[in-house]
Short mmCIF file of C-alpha atoms and ligand atoms in Angstrom, two decimals:
data_model
loop_
_atom_site.label_atom_id
_atom_site.label_comp_id
_atom_site.label_asym_id
_atom_site.label_seq_id
_atom_site.Cartn_x
_atom_site.Cartn_y
_atom_site.Cartn_z
CA UNK A 394 11.87 25.92 -3.40
CA UNK A 395 9.27 28.45 -2.35
CA UNK A 396 6.26 28.07 -4.66
CA UNK A 397 4.83 31.34 -3.30
CA UNK A 398 7.71 33.28 -4.83
CA UNK A 399 6.93 32.32 -8.43
CA UNK A 400 6.03 35.13 -10.83
CA UNK A 401 2.61 33.46 -11.39
CA UNK A 402 0.02 31.86 -9.15
CA UNK A 403 0.13 28.09 -9.89
CA UNK A 404 -3.40 27.54 -8.61
CA UNK A 405 -4.94 29.49 -11.51
CA UNK A 406 -5.77 28.73 -15.14
CA UNK A 407 -4.16 30.78 -17.91
CA UNK A 408 -6.88 31.80 -20.36
CA UNK A 409 -6.88 34.65 -22.89
CA UNK A 410 -3.63 36.04 -21.50
CA UNK A 411 -4.98 36.25 -17.94
CA UNK A 412 -4.59 34.21 -14.77
CA UNK A 413 -8.06 33.28 -13.63
CA UNK A 414 -9.79 31.15 -11.00
CA UNK A 415 -11.27 27.90 -12.28
CA UNK A 416 -14.94 28.46 -13.07
CA UNK A 417 -16.25 25.98 -10.48
CA UNK A 418 -13.73 27.09 -7.81
CA UNK A 419 -12.34 23.59 -7.36
CA UNK A 420 -8.70 22.62 -6.88
CA UNK A 421 -6.40 19.56 -6.87
CA UNK A 422 -3.43 19.01 -4.57
CA UNK A 423 -0.05 18.42 -6.24
CA UNK A 424 2.38 16.02 -4.60
CA UNK A 425 6.15 16.11 -4.58
CA UNK A 426 7.05 12.50 -5.48
CA UNK A 427 10.41 12.72 -3.70
CA UNK A 428 8.74 13.32 -0.32
CA UNK A 429 5.13 12.26 -0.89
CA UNK A 430 4.17 15.64 0.60
CA UNK A 431 1.76 18.21 -0.83
CA UNK A 432 3.55 20.80 -2.95
CA UNK A 433 0.72 23.20 -3.81
CA UNK A 434 -2.78 23.23 -5.25
CA UNK A 435 -3.70 23.64 -8.89
CA UNK A 436 -6.96 24.39 -10.69
CA UNK A 437 -9.41 21.60 -11.31
CA UNK A 438 -10.53 23.04 -14.65
CA UNK A 439 -13.93 22.05 -16.02
CA UNK A 440 -15.87 22.17 -19.28
CA UNK A 441 -16.63 25.88 -18.69
CA UNK A 442 -12.91 26.70 -18.50
CA UNK A 443 -12.20 24.64 -21.62
CA UNK A 444 -15.01 26.42 -23.46
CA UNK A 445 -13.63 29.79 -22.35
CA UNK A 446 -10.13 28.75 -23.51
CA UNK A 447 -11.33 27.51 -26.92
CA UNK A 448 -13.24 30.77 -27.53
CA UNK A 449 -10.17 32.79 -26.54
CA UNK A 450 -8.08 30.71 -28.97
CA UNK A 451 -10.65 31.27 -31.77
CA UNK A 452 -10.45 35.03 -31.31
CA UNK A 453 -6.70 35.42 -30.82
CA UNK A 454 -4.76 37.95 -32.90
CA UNK A 455 -2.11 35.26 -33.47
CA UNK A 456 -4.10 34.12 -36.51
CA UNK A 457 -3.37 37.47 -38.18
CA UNK A 458 0.38 37.37 -37.48
CA UNK A 459 2.92 36.89 -40.26
CA UNK A 460 5.27 33.93 -40.30
CA UNK A 461 8.15 36.29 -39.52
CA UNK A 462 6.36 37.75 -36.50
CA UNK A 463 5.53 34.27 -35.21
CA UNK A 464 9.12 33.17 -35.58
CA UNK A 465 10.39 36.17 -33.65
CA UNK A 466 8.03 35.59 -30.71
CA UNK A 467 8.97 31.90 -30.53
CA UNK A 468 12.67 32.79 -30.62
CA UNK A 469 12.13 35.28 -27.80
CA UNK A 470 10.33 32.60 -25.79
CA UNK A 471 13.22 30.25 -26.45
CA UNK A 472 15.73 32.77 -25.12
CA UNK A 473 13.62 33.43 -22.02
CA UNK A 474 13.35 29.70 -21.33
CA UNK A 475 17.14 29.48 -21.57
CA UNK A 476 17.48 32.40 -19.14
CA UNK A 477 15.16 30.60 -16.71
CA UNK A 478 16.45 27.03 -17.09
CA UNK A 479 17.44 26.70 -13.43
CA UNK A 480 14.02 27.78 -12.16
CA UNK A 481 12.20 25.51 -14.61
CA UNK A 482 14.46 22.58 -13.70
CA UNK A 483 13.87 23.09 -9.98
CA UNK A 484 10.13 23.35 -10.52
CA UNK A 485 10.09 20.14 -12.57
CA UNK A 486 12.32 18.31 -10.07
CA UNK A 487 9.88 19.18 -7.27
CA UNK A 488 6.75 18.42 -9.25
CA UNK A 489 7.76 15.33 -11.27
CA UNK A 490 10.64 13.92 -9.19
CA UNK A 491 13.11 14.17 -12.05
CA UNK A 492 16.78 14.42 -10.99
CA UNK A 493 17.91 18.03 -11.50
CA UNK A 494 20.29 17.26 -14.37
CA UNK A 495 17.53 15.49 -16.30
CA UNK A 496 15.02 18.27 -15.53
CA UNK A 497 17.57 20.83 -16.74
CA UNK A 498 17.95 18.81 -19.95
CA UNK A 499 14.19 18.98 -20.50
CA UNK A 500 14.15 22.76 -20.05
CA UNK A 501 17.02 23.14 -22.54
CA UNK A 502 15.14 20.87 -24.96
CA UNK A 503 12.04 23.08 -24.60
CA UNK A 504 14.17 26.10 -25.56
CA UNK A 505 15.61 24.19 -28.52
CA UNK A 506 12.15 23.23 -29.81
CA UNK A 507 11.07 26.88 -29.66
CA UNK A 508 14.28 27.86 -31.45
CA UNK A 509 13.82 25.22 -34.16
CA UNK A 510 10.16 26.01 -34.80
CA UNK A 511 10.73 29.77 -34.43
CA UNK A 512 13.41 29.50 -37.12
CA UNK A 513 11.25 27.27 -39.32
CA UNK A 514 8.02 29.24 -39.24
CA UNK A 515 8.90 31.40 -42.29
CA UNK A 516 10.62 28.59 -44.17
CA UNK A 517 7.72 26.25 -44.77
CA UNK A 518 5.74 26.81 -47.93
CA UNK A 519 3.59 25.24 -50.60
CA UNK A 520 4.59 24.47 -54.18
CA UNK A 521 3.57 25.13 -57.74
CA UNK A 522 2.36 22.18 -59.81
CA UNK A 523 2.84 21.99 -63.62
CA UNK A 524 -0.64 21.41 -65.06
CA UNK A 525 -2.83 21.80 -68.16
CA UNK A 526 -2.32 24.65 -70.61
CA UNK A 527 -3.83 27.88 -69.32
CA UNK A 528 -3.66 26.92 -65.62
CA UNK A 529 -1.47 27.98 -62.74
CA UNK A 530 -1.71 25.62 -59.79
CA UNK A 531 -0.18 26.12 -56.36
CA UNK A 532 -0.62 24.89 -52.82
CA UNK A 533 -0.90 26.82 -49.57
CA UNK A 534 -0.08 25.44 -46.13
CA UNK A 535 -2.65 26.79 -43.70
CA UNK A 536 -3.09 26.32 -39.95
CA UNK A 537 -5.87 24.03 -38.70
CA UNK A 538 -7.20 26.75 -36.39
CA UNK A 539 -7.48 25.83 -32.72
CA UNK A 540 -5.35 22.86 -31.69
CA UNK A 541 -5.88 20.93 -28.46
CA UNK A 542 -2.85 19.50 -26.67
CA UNK A 543 -3.16 16.83 -23.99
CA UNK A 544 0.19 15.89 -22.49
CA UNK A 545 1.38 13.33 -19.93
CA UNK A 546 3.44 13.83 -16.78
CA UNK A 547 6.68 12.18 -17.78
CA UNK A 548 8.30 14.82 -20.04
CA UNK A 549 6.01 17.87 -19.78
CA UNK A 550 8.48 20.45 -21.05
CA UNK A 551 9.76 18.41 -24.00
CA UNK A 552 6.26 17.47 -25.13
CA UNK A 553 4.97 21.02 -24.74
CA UNK A 554 7.94 22.24 -26.79
CA UNK A 555 7.44 19.83 -29.63
CA UNK A 556 3.69 20.14 -29.93
CA UNK A 557 2.85 23.71 -28.87
CA UNK A 558 6.02 25.02 -30.55
CA UNK A 559 5.15 23.47 -33.91
CA UNK A 560 1.45 24.36 -33.69
CA UNK A 561 2.16 28.04 -32.92
CA UNK A 562 4.82 28.26 -35.64
CA UNK A 563 2.20 27.27 -38.23
CA UNK A 564 -0.20 29.94 -36.97
CA UNK A 565 -2.54 27.74 -34.95
CA UNK A 566 -3.79 28.82 -31.55
CA UNK A 567 -3.60 26.35 -28.70
CA UNK A 568 -5.36 24.98 -25.65
CA UNK A 569 -3.15 22.88 -23.39
CA UNK A 570 -4.34 20.39 -20.77
CA UNK A 571 -1.29 19.27 -18.79
CA UNK A 572 -1.36 16.08 -16.69
CA UNK A 573 -2.84 16.68 -13.27
CA UNK A 574 0.34 15.29 -11.67
CA UNK A 575 2.69 17.64 -13.53
CA UNK A 576 1.27 21.10 -14.22
CA UNK A 577 3.86 23.51 -12.90
CA UNK A 578 6.20 23.68 -15.89
CA UNK A 579 3.20 24.13 -18.21
CA UNK A 580 2.04 27.11 -16.15
CA UNK A 581 5.59 28.50 -15.98
CA UNK A 582 5.72 28.17 -19.76
CA UNK A 583 2.49 30.17 -20.09
CA UNK A 584 4.00 32.85 -17.86
CA UNK A 585 7.11 33.03 -20.06
CA UNK A 586 5.01 33.11 -23.26
CA UNK A 587 2.98 35.98 -21.89
CA UNK A 588 6.06 37.98 -20.88
CA UNK A 589 7.61 37.26 -24.31
CA UNK A 590 4.66 38.98 -25.99
CA UNK A 591 2.69 35.99 -27.28
CA UNK A 592 -0.74 37.52 -28.03
CA UNK A 593 -3.69 36.77 -25.76
CA UNK A 594 -5.48 33.54 -26.57
CA UNK A 595 -2.63 32.00 -28.61
CA UNK A 596 -1.77 29.71 -25.68
CA UNK A 597 -4.29 28.77 -23.00
CA UNK A 598 -3.51 26.37 -20.17
CA UNK A 599 -6.30 24.62 -18.29
CA UNK A 600 -5.04 22.24 -15.60
CA UNK A 601 -7.48 19.63 -14.32
CA UNK A 602 -8.42 15.98 -14.36
CA UNK A 603 -8.17 13.95 -17.54
CA UNK A 604 -11.75 12.77 -17.23
CA UNK A 605 -13.02 16.37 -16.84
CA UNK A 606 -10.86 19.05 -18.48
CA UNK A 607 -9.14 16.53 -20.78
CA UNK A 608 -12.34 14.89 -21.98
CA UNK A 609 -14.03 18.30 -22.48
CA UNK A 610 -11.12 19.48 -24.60
CA UNK A 611 -11.02 16.31 -26.72
CA UNK A 612 -14.70 16.56 -27.69
CA UNK A 613 -15.07 20.36 -27.91
CA UNK A 614 -16.57 21.21 -31.32
CA UNK A 615 -14.33 24.30 -31.58
CA UNK A 616 -11.14 22.23 -31.66
CA UNK A 617 -9.73 21.63 -35.17
CA UNK A 618 -6.86 19.24 -34.35
CA UNK A 619 -5.89 17.20 -31.30
CA UNK A 620 -2.40 16.23 -30.31
CA UNK A 621 -2.38 13.58 -27.61
CA UNK A 622 0.60 12.02 -25.86
CA UNK A 623 -0.15 9.41 -23.25
CA UNK A 624 -1.48 5.92 -22.72
CA UNK A 625 -3.15 3.70 -25.27
CA UNK A 626 -6.36 3.46 -23.22
CA UNK A 627 -6.86 7.21 -23.18
CA UNK A 628 -5.54 7.56 -26.74
CA UNK A 629 -8.44 5.45 -28.02
CA UNK A 630 -10.92 7.71 -26.21
CA UNK A 631 -9.29 10.77 -27.76
CA UNK A 632 -9.48 9.27 -31.23
CA UNK A 633 -13.15 8.43 -30.72
CA UNK A 634 -13.85 12.00 -29.53
CA UNK A 635 -11.98 13.43 -32.53
CA UNK A 636 -13.96 11.17 -34.85
CA UNK A 637 -17.23 12.68 -33.61
CA UNK A 638 -16.07 16.11 -34.73
CA UNK A 639 -14.17 14.73 -37.75
CA UNK A 640 -10.89 16.36 -36.77
CA UNK A 641 -7.37 15.01 -37.27
CA UNK A 642 -5.52 13.58 -34.31
CA UNK A 643 -1.90 12.78 -33.57
CA UNK A 644 -1.47 9.94 -31.08
CA UNK A 645 1.90 9.45 -29.38
CA UNK A 646 1.36 6.39 -27.21
CA UNK A 647 3.45 3.81 -25.42
CA UNK A 648 6.22 1.45 -26.42
CA UNK A 649 8.25 -1.65 -25.66
CA UNK A 650 11.33 -0.69 -27.61
CA UNK A 651 14.22 -3.10 -28.20
CA UNK A 652 17.96 -2.63 -28.45
CA UNK A 653 19.52 -5.47 -30.42
CA UNK A 654 23.13 -6.34 -29.69
CA UNK A 655 25.10 -8.53 -32.13
CA UNK A 656 28.35 -10.30 -31.29
CA UNK A 657 30.41 -7.99 -33.54
CA UNK A 658 29.18 -4.81 -31.80
CA UNK A 659 31.42 -2.44 -29.89
CA UNK A 660 30.09 -3.54 -26.50
CA UNK A 661 31.90 -0.85 -24.52
CA UNK A 662 30.31 1.83 -26.70
CA UNK A 663 26.88 0.22 -26.39
CA UNK A 664 26.95 -0.26 -22.62
CA UNK A 665 25.95 3.23 -21.39
CA UNK A 666 23.14 3.38 -23.96
CA UNK A 667 21.84 -0.05 -22.98
CA UNK A 668 21.48 0.96 -19.34
CA UNK A 669 20.57 4.66 -19.59
CA UNK A 670 17.77 4.03 -22.05
CA UNK A 671 16.06 1.89 -19.44
CA UNK A 672 16.57 3.96 -16.32
CA UNK A 673 16.38 7.56 -17.59
CA UNK A 674 13.48 9.35 -15.89
CA UNK A 675 13.16 6.19 -13.73
CA UNK A 676 12.08 4.26 -16.83
CA UNK A 677 8.99 6.44 -17.29
CA UNK A 678 9.85 7.12 -20.91
CA UNK A 679 7.71 6.15 -23.90
CA UNK A 680 10.85 5.28 -25.87
CA UNK A 681 12.58 3.47 -22.99
CA UNK A 682 14.58 0.48 -24.25
CA UNK A 683 12.88 -1.97 -21.96
CA UNK A 684 13.98 -5.02 -23.98
CA UNK A 685 17.64 -5.80 -24.62
CA UNK A 686 18.06 -8.55 -27.23
CA UNK A 687 21.56 -10.07 -27.09
CA UNK A 688 23.18 -12.59 -29.42
CA UNK A 689 23.88 -15.78 -27.45
CA UNK A 690 27.65 -15.78 -27.99
CA UNK A 691 27.99 -12.47 -26.06
CA UNK A 692 24.95 -12.83 -23.79
CA UNK A 693 26.86 -13.52 -20.57
CA UNK A 694 29.40 -10.82 -21.30
CA UNK A 695 26.76 -8.12 -21.89
CA UNK A 696 24.73 -9.37 -18.92
CA UNK A 697 27.75 -9.01 -16.61
CA UNK A 698 28.63 -5.58 -17.96
CA UNK A 699 25.06 -4.33 -17.49
CA UNK A 700 24.80 -6.00 -14.07
CA UNK A 701 27.84 -4.11 -12.85
CA UNK A 702 26.33 -0.80 -14.00
CA UNK A 703 23.01 -1.63 -12.36
CA UNK A 704 24.64 -2.37 -9.00
CA UNK A 705 26.17 1.13 -9.08
CA UNK A 706 22.84 2.90 -9.79
CA UNK A 707 21.60 5.18 -7.02
CA UNK A 708 18.01 6.29 -6.48
CA UNK A 709 17.12 9.32 -4.38
CA UNK A 710 15.31 12.66 -4.06
CA UNK A 711 15.23 14.70 -7.28
CA UNK A 712 17.23 17.54 -5.78
CA UNK A 713 20.03 15.13 -4.77
CA UNK A 714 20.45 14.58 -8.52
CA UNK A 715 21.39 10.89 -8.44
CA UNK A 716 20.89 8.45 -11.33
CA UNK A 717 17.17 8.00 -10.70
CA UNK A 718 14.51 9.93 -8.83
CA UNK A 719 11.24 8.51 -7.52
CA UNK A 720 8.34 7.42 -9.72
CA UNK A 721 5.66 10.05 -10.31
CA UNK A 722 3.06 8.70 -7.87
CA UNK A 723 2.04 6.03 -5.40
CA UNK A 724 -0.22 4.61 -8.10
CA UNK A 725 2.66 4.33 -10.60
CA UNK A 726 4.80 2.64 -7.94
CA UNK A 727 2.05 0.08 -7.36
CA UNK A 728 1.78 -0.59 -11.12
CA UNK A 729 5.53 -1.24 -11.33
CA UNK A 730 5.55 -3.41 -8.18
CA UNK A 731 2.78 -5.52 -9.72
CA UNK A 732 4.93 -6.08 -12.80
CA UNK A 733 7.85 -7.07 -10.57
CA UNK A 734 5.55 -9.63 -8.93
CA UNK A 735 4.95 -11.12 -12.39
CA UNK A 736 8.72 -11.55 -12.64
CA UNK A 737 8.86 -13.86 -9.63
CA UNK A 738 10.56 -17.04 -10.75
CA UNK A 739 12.68 -15.18 -13.30
CA UNK A 740 16.32 -14.60 -12.51
CA UNK A 741 17.42 -11.09 -11.56
CA UNK A 742 20.86 -10.01 -12.75
CA UNK A 743 21.17 -6.98 -10.49
CA UNK A 744 19.34 -4.13 -8.81
CA UNK A 745 20.31 -0.55 -7.98
CA UNK A 746 20.01 0.86 -4.48
CA UNK A 747 17.87 3.50 -2.80
CA UNK A 748 19.80 6.26 -1.02
CA UNK A 749 19.46 6.70 2.76
CA UNK A 750 18.37 10.25 2.04
CA UNK A 751 15.17 9.06 0.33
CA UNK A 752 12.15 9.59 2.62
CA UNK A 753 9.99 6.50 3.18
CA UNK A 754 7.00 8.54 2.03
CA UNK A 755 8.52 9.09 -1.45
CA UNK A 756 7.71 6.82 -4.40
CA UNK A 757 11.06 5.10 -4.86
CA UNK A 758 11.76 1.81 -6.54
CA UNK A 759 15.00 -0.11 -7.15
CA UNK A 760 15.94 -0.38 -10.83
CA UNK A 761 15.85 -4.06 -11.73
CA UNK A 762 17.50 -6.04 -14.54
CA UNK A 763 15.97 -9.42 -15.43
CA UNK A 764 17.93 -12.20 -17.11
CA UNK A 765 16.96 -14.57 -19.91
CA UNK A 766 13.27 -13.59 -20.14
CA UNK A 767 11.10 -15.49 -22.67
CA UNK A 768 10.19 -12.99 -25.37
CA UNK A 769 6.48 -13.66 -25.01
CA UNK A 770 6.48 -13.16 -21.21
CA UNK A 771 4.34 -10.26 -19.99
CA UNK A 772 7.48 -8.47 -18.75
CA UNK A 773 8.80 -8.61 -22.32
CA UNK A 774 5.53 -7.62 -23.98
CA UNK A 775 3.81 -4.93 -21.90
CA UNK A 776 4.95 -1.38 -21.18
CA UNK A 777 6.01 -1.26 -17.51
CA UNK A 778 6.84 2.46 -17.28
CA UNK A 779 9.35 1.96 -14.51
CA UNK A 780 13.09 1.18 -14.24
CA UNK A 781 12.86 -2.45 -15.33
CA UNK A 782 14.72 -4.00 -18.26
CA UNK A 783 14.67 -7.57 -19.54
CA UNK A 784 17.49 -9.39 -21.32
CA UNK A 785 16.43 -11.73 -24.13
CA UNK A 786 18.90 -14.04 -25.92
CA UNK A 787 18.78 -14.79 -29.67
CA UNK A 788 20.79 -16.82 -32.17
CA UNK A 789 20.26 -15.44 -35.66
CA UNK A 790 19.37 -12.16 -37.35
CA UNK A 791 15.97 -13.55 -38.37
CA UNK A 792 15.25 -14.53 -34.80
CA UNK A 793 16.25 -11.06 -33.58
CA UNK A 794 13.85 -9.45 -36.07
CA UNK A 795 11.05 -11.84 -35.10
CA UNK A 796 11.48 -11.10 -31.37
CA UNK A 797 11.89 -7.35 -31.91
CA UNK A 798 8.64 -7.23 -33.92
CA UNK A 799 6.75 -9.55 -31.56
CA UNK A 800 5.03 -6.84 -29.49
CA UNK A 801 2.09 -4.84 -30.76
CA UNK A 802 3.98 -1.58 -30.08
CA UNK A 803 6.35 0.04 -32.55
CA UNK A 804 8.00 3.23 -31.35
CA UNK A 805 11.80 2.98 -31.69
CA UNK A 806 14.54 0.33 -31.96
CA UNK A 807 18.30 0.19 -32.11
CA UNK A 808 20.78 -2.16 -33.74
CA UNK A 809 24.32 -2.62 -32.46
CA UNK A 810 26.50 -4.17 -35.17
CA UNK A 811 29.37 -3.15 -37.40
CA UNK A 812 28.05 -5.21 -40.30
CA UNK A 813 26.78 -2.58 -42.76
CA UNK A 814 24.59 -4.92 -44.79
CA UNK A 815 22.93 -6.18 -41.61
CA UNK A 816 22.34 -2.60 -40.46
CA UNK A 817 20.49 -1.82 -43.71
CA UNK A 818 18.47 -5.06 -43.75
CA UNK A 819 17.38 -4.73 -40.16
CA UNK A 820 16.53 -1.04 -40.39
CA UNK A 821 14.02 -1.99 -43.12
CA UNK A 822 12.58 -4.98 -41.27
CA UNK A 823 11.98 -3.40 -37.86
CA UNK A 824 8.39 -2.23 -37.37
CA UNK A 825 8.67 1.14 -35.63
CA UNK A 826 8.96 4.90 -36.19
CA UNK A 827 12.68 5.41 -35.55
CA UNK A 828 15.68 3.09 -35.92
CA UNK A 829 19.06 3.90 -34.41
CA UNK A 830 22.25 2.26 -35.63
CA UNK A 831 25.07 2.03 -33.09
CA UNK A 832 23.38 4.56 -30.79
CA UNK A 833 20.09 4.98 -29.01
CA UNK A 834 18.03 8.16 -29.26
CA UNK A 835 20.66 10.14 -31.20
CA UNK A 836 20.64 12.73 -28.43
CA UNK A 837 16.90 13.26 -28.84
CA UNK A 838 17.36 15.75 -31.72
CA UNK A 839 14.35 18.03 -32.19
CA UNK A 840 15.02 17.81 -35.95
CA UNK A 841 14.20 14.10 -36.12
CA UNK A 842 10.59 13.11 -36.92
CA UNK A 843 9.19 10.95 -34.14
CA UNK A 844 6.13 8.76 -33.67
CA UNK A 845 4.95 5.20 -33.72
CA UNK A 846 3.21 2.44 -35.59
CA UNK A 847 0.74 -0.09 -34.22
CA UNK A 848 -0.20 0.42 -30.59
CA UNK A 849 2.42 3.17 -30.31
CA UNK A 850 0.12 5.53 -32.21
CA UNK A 851 0.16 7.46 -35.47
CA UNK A 852 1.19 10.82 -36.84
CA UNK A 853 4.61 12.40 -36.48
CA UNK A 854 5.92 15.11 -34.21
CA UNK A 855 9.33 16.80 -34.15
CA UNK A 856 11.26 18.05 -37.16
CA UNK A 857 9.52 19.50 -40.21
CA UNK A 858 7.01 16.65 -40.18
CA UNK A 859 5.30 18.24 -37.20
CA UNK A 860 4.75 21.44 -39.20
CA UNK A 861 3.01 19.41 -41.90
CA UNK A 862 0.91 17.72 -39.22
CA UNK A 863 -0.10 21.04 -37.69
CA UNK A 864 -1.21 22.43 -41.06
CA UNK A 865 -3.59 21.59 -43.82
CA UNK A 866 -2.87 21.86 -47.55
CA UNK A 867 -5.03 23.90 -49.89
CA UNK A 868 -4.69 23.49 -53.67
CA UNK A 869 -5.49 26.50 -55.86
CA UNK A 870 -6.03 25.95 -59.59
CA UNK A 871 -6.36 29.22 -61.54
CA UNK A 872 -7.46 29.23 -65.20
CA UNK A 873 -6.21 32.28 -67.04
CA UNK A 874 -6.22 31.01 -70.63
P1 LIG B 636 -2.49 9.06 -19.61
O1 LIG B 636 -3.04 8.54 -18.36
O2 LIG B 636 -3.03 8.57 -20.89
O3 LIG B 636 -2.61 10.63 -19.53
C1 LIG B 636 -2.16 11.48 -20.57
C2 LIG B 636 -2.98 12.74 -20.56
O4 LIG B 636 -4.34 12.44 -20.87
C3 LIG B 636 -3.00 13.43 -19.20
O5 LIG B 636 -3.01 14.83 -19.39
C4 LIG B 636 -4.32 12.96 -18.64
O6 LIG B 636 -4.82 13.81 -17.66
C5 LIG B 636 -5.19 12.98 -19.87
N1 LIG B 636 -6.40 12.18 -19.79
C6 LIG B 636 -6.67 11.12 -18.98
N2 LIG B 636 -7.93 10.67 -19.20
C7 LIG B 636 -8.45 11.42 -20.18
C8 LIG B 636 -9.70 11.44 -20.88
N3 LIG B 636 -10.68 10.56 -20.61
N4 LIG B 636 -9.89 12.35 -21.85
C9 LIG B 636 -8.91 13.24 -22.16
N5 LIG B 636 -7.74 13.29 -21.53
C10 LIG B 636 -7.48 12.39 -20.56
O7 LIG B 636 -0.92 8.81 -19.69
P2 LIG B 636 0.15 9.06 -18.56
O8 LIG B 636 0.03 7.96 -17.56
O9 LIG B 636 0.10 10.48 -18.10
O10 LIG B 636 1.50 8.91 -19.39
C11 LIG B 636 2.11 7.70 -19.60
C12 LIG B 636 1.84 7.17 -21.00
O11 LIG B 636 2.20 8.14 -21.98
C13 LIG B 636 2.68 5.96 -21.32
O12 LIG B 636 1.93 5.00 -22.00
C14 LIG B 636 3.75 6.52 -22.25
O13 LIG B 636 4.35 5.58 -23.08
C15 LIG B 636 3.00 7.55 -23.00
N6 LIG B 636 3.92 8.53 -23.57
C16 LIG B 636 4.11 8.52 -24.92
C17 LIG B 636 5.00 9.41 -25.50
C18 LIG B 636 5.26 9.42 -26.98
O14 LIG B 636 5.74 10.41 -27.48
N7 LIG B 636 4.93 8.37 -27.73
C19 LIG B 636 5.69 10.33 -24.70
C20 LIG B 636 5.45 10.31 -23.34
C21 LIG B 636 4.56 9.40 -22.79
P3 LIG B 636 -4.61 13.47 -16.09
O15 LIG B 636 -3.22 13.00 -15.93
O16 LIG B 636 -4.88 14.75 -15.45
O17 LIG B 636 -5.62 12.40 -15.79
MG1 LIG B 637 3.67 16.32 -8.95
#
């Protein structure tokens, strides 16, 4: 793809509806993970750019728009994203290393978020509350004001859709700091928003380093809400920064999510979910099912079924559109290789293979399935963020619950069983934000509230919950006698 033929210049910031040079004139080189080669340069935004963006957001006309007007603009953006899915997918494949089909799925999900929140913007309202004689009491849902959005590199379009889409629908204005390793789809999104007629200042995008642009955004006194998706380490810094300004924060952090397979499950139906949930986006997914808990009586059977699938997995350049692309960076590859080192001594069921087409300079790794891993082993406790899954045997339902809840994360979980009572019991016992019964992910529905407990974070995005999160409630009590 020819980056020079884009309808915007990717080396600029998007502030107040205009493409501008970063204030300090510094840039960062973006790498294509499939080749390890430089793709283009992007702005290395600084505190001055963040300050400019926050002021633009404070003065945007978007705050005067009606809910109907907001909905219409978001719906127009959604349609334009759909019209440009192929371009967005190609851009993401080059920038993030995502196989084209998966990148296309992310672009379609972005459109769907804009459609959902565009449709919802004039359907969310307060209520009236019966109260003392002579009073009328009602509540108003109001925007926070300027919301800051710091997103990671693994699903840029989906995360932009769910957080910027919901924030704009409620009438907030936004400043977005994409991950330095994955900025292109965020900039393309700004270009689409601008062409769709989103008023100046409603969306500002400042690419840059986390420690510079990101940190400046998190602690800017003009920000009224922060939505952060990323690692726990950075999440804690964001929460501390938000605390200084006493602003609310949504933290979507990591996970170590389990799928729990009982002997009565439909194993054929479970199989694709068991494998895909671990290798999608090369395992760089917060809700990856990196632990597969299997009842002992069917352990060998499930292990063999998964092993066969693993041996057929192919890894290669994003544009070749195989099962897995490369990891995002050399650094991420080293992190995953270090985890694999920790697995030395454990038995490996199977690995996938790297295609001959994959350049040596790309950041490829073989998907790896470990067998019979003790549940308290580091591989079964820590988020790896690569295509690595561990199989853990269990005997009883109580044991399964104990193992599932044994990490300090709590994002999602799934239960595979046809026993209805067990489904209900386990759904209550599992400590996490989403439970799936006889599926995993439910197709990722934008309608379904999503978020974690424990080290996976707090607050909810997606669905109507996100609209509550991106608004504040005012109670009005009128005495009229
Ligand atoms: P990360 O290192 O925490 O980075 C996330 C974002 O924070 C990036 O934009 C990063 O910018 C920025 N950042 C880094 N340091 C910062 C600082 N001091 N102040 C403000 N911002 C800062 O996470 P990642 O490695 O990109 O993403 C992987 C993590 O995200 C995993 O733990 C994964 O589970 C989690 N995740 C969670 C969800 C969810 O919904 N729960 C979804 C996706 C990913 P730079 O990249 O430019 O440094
Ligand atoms: Mg990149």
